[in-house]
CSV table of C-alpha atoms in Angstrom, one decimal:
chain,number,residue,atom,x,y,z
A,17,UNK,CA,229.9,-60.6,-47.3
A,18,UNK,CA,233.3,-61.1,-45.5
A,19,UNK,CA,232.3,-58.3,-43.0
A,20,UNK,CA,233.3,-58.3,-39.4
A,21,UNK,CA,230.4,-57.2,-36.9
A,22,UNK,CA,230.7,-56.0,-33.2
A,23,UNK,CA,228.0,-55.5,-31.1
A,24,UNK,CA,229.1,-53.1,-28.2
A,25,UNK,CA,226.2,-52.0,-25.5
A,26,UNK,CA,226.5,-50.6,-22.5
A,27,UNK,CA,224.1,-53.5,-20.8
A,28,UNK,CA,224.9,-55.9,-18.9
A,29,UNK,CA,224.0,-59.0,-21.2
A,30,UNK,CA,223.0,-58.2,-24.6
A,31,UNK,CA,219.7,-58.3,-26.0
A,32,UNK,CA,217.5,-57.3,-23.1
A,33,UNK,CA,214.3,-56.9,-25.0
A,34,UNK,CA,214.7,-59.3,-26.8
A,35,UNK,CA,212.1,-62.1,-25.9
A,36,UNK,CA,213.5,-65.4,-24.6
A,37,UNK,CA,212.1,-67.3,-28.0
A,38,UNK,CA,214.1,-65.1,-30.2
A,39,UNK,CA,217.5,-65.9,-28.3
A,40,UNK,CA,218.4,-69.0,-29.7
A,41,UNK,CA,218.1,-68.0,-33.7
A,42,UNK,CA,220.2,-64.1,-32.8
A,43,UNK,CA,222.7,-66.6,-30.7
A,44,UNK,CA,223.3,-69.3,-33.5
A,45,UNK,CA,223.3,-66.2,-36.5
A,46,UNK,CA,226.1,-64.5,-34.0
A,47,UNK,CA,228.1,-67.5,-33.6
A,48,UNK,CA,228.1,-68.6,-37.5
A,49,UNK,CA,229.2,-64.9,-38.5
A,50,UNK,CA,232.0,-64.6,-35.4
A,51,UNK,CA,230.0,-61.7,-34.3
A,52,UNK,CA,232.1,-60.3,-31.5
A,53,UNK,CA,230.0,-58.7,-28.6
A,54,UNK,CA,231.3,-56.0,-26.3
A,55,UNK,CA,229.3,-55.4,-22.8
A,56,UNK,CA,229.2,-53.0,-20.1
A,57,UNK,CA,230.8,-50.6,-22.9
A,58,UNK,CA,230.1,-47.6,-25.4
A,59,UNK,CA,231.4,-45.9,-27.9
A,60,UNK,CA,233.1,-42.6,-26.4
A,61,UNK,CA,233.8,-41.3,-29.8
A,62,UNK,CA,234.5,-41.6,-33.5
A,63,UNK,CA,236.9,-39.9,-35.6
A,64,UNK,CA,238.8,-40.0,-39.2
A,65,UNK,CA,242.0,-41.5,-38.8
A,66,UNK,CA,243.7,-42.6,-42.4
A,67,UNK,CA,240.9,-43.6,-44.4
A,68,UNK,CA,239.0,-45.3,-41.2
A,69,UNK,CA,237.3,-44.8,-38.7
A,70,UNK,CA,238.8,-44.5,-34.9
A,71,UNK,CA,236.2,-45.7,-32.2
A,72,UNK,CA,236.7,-45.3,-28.5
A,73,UNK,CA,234.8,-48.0,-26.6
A,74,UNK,CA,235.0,-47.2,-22.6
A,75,UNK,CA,233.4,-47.7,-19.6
A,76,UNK,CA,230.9,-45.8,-17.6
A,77,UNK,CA,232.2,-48.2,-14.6
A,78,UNK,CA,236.1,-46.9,-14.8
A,79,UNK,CA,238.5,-44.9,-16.8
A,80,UNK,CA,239.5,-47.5,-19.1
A,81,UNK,CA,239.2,-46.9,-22.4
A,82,UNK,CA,240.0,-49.5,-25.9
A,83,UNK,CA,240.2,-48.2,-29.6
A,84,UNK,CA,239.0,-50.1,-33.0
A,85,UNK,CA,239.8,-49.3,-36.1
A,86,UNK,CA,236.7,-49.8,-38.8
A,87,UNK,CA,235.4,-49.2,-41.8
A,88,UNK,CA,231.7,-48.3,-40.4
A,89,UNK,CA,229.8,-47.5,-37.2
A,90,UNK,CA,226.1,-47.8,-37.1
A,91,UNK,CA,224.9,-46.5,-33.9
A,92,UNK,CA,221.1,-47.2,-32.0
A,93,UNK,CA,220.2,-45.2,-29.2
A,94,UNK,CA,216.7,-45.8,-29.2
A,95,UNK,CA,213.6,-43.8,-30.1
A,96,UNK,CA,212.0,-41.2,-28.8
A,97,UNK,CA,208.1,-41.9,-27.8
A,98,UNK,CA,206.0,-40.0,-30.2
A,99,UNK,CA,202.5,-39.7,-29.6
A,100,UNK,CA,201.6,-37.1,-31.5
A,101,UNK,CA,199.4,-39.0,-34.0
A,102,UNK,CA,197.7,-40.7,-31.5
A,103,UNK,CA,196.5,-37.5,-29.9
A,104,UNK,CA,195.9,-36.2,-33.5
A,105,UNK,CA,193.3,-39.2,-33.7
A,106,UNK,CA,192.0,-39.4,-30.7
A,107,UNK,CA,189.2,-37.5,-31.1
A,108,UNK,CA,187.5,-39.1,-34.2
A,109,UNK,CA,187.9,-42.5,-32.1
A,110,UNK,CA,185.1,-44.6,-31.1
A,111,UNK,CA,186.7,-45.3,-27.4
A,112,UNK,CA,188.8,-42.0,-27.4
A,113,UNK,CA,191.4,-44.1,-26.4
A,114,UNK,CA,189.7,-45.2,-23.8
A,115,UNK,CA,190.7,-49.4,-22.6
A,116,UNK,CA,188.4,-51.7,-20.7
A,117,UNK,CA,191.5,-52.8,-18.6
A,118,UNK,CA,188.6,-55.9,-16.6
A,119,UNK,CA,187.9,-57.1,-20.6
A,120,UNK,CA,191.6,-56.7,-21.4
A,121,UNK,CA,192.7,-59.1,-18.0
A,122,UNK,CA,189.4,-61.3,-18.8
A,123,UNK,CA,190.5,-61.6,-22.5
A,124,UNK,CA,187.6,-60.0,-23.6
A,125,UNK,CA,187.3,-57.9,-26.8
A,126,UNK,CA,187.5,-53.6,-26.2
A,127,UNK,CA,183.6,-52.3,-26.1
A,128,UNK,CA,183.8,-48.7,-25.0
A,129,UNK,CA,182.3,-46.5,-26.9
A,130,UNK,CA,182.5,-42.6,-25.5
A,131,UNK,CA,182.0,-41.3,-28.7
A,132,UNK,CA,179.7,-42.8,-30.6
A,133,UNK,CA,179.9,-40.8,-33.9
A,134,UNK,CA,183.9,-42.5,-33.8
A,135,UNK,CA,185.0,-43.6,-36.9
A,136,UNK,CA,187.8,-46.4,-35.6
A,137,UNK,CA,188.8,-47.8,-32.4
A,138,UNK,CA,192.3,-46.2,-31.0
A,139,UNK,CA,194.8,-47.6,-28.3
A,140,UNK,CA,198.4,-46.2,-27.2
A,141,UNK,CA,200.7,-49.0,-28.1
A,142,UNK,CA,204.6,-49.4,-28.3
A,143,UNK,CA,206.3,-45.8,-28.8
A,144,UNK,CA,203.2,-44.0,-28.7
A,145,UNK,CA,203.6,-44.6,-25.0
A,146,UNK,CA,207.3,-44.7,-24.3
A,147,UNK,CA,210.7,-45.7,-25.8
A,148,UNK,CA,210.4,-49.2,-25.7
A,149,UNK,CA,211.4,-52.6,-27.8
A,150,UNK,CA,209.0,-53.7,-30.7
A,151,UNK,CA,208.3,-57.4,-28.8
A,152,UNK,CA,206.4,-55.2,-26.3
A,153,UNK,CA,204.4,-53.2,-29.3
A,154,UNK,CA,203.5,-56.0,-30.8
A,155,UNK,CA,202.5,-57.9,-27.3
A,156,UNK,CA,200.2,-55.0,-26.5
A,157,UNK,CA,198.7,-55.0,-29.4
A,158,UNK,CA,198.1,-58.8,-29.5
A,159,UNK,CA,196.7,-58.4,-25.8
A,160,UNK,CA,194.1,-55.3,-27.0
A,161,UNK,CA,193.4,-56.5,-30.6
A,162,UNK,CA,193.0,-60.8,-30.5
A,163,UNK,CA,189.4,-60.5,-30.2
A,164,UNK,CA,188.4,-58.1,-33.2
């Protein structure tokens, strides 16, 4: 599209949750698209300056701080863990959410049953739990559900 992309994170290395498999494909996609990739740094602020957009990039490590001048800023700060369906739920569960953590280390399918007039099985997964990347969603669920 003749876009230019930076990637500017406050981490270390980039891509933290991102699992090891998935490295080489987001590595080769950044190097064919000069993707430039800015760490240990966030973006301070963004203003309006002449048509564009002034970002501050700077360090929580020192006082330095560098300016960019784009066109658009997309920003990611996460999500929030919302388990507020799951608790809706819960109670017209089989298991009421309930794991069999010996099955789930023994690879065995999820049995409880603590309420037998339950309509579905439930289990907290991904952000139902916590903030956290999708490869660890879709892990848990792999790990709870390979049997069913």
């Amino acid at each position: 599209s003749g876009a230019r992309l930076e990637i500017v994170t406050p981490e270390r290395m980039l891509g933290v949750d991102v699992g090891g498999m998935n490295h080489v494909p987001y590595a080769r996609a950044f190097n064919e698209t000069d993707t430039r990739v800015t760490l240990n740094q966030r973006v301070r602020a963004v203003r309006p300056e002449g048509g564009r957009l002034c970002v501050e990039i700077g360090s929580d490590h020192s006082d330095h701080r560098s300016v960019r001048h784009v066109d658009w800023v997309v920003a990611d700060h996460g999500t929030a863990a919302t388990a507020d369906l799951y608790f809706e739920l819960k109670p017209a569960s089989t298991n009421l959410g309930a794991v069999d953590y010996g099955a789930l280390l023994e690879g065995r399918p999820q049995r409880v049953t603590r309420n037998p007039r339950g309509e579905f099985r439930l289990f907290r997964i991904g952000d139902a739990v916590s903030s956290r990347n999708i490869h660890a969603a879709v892990f848990d669920a792999l790990r709870l559900l390979k049997d069913v």
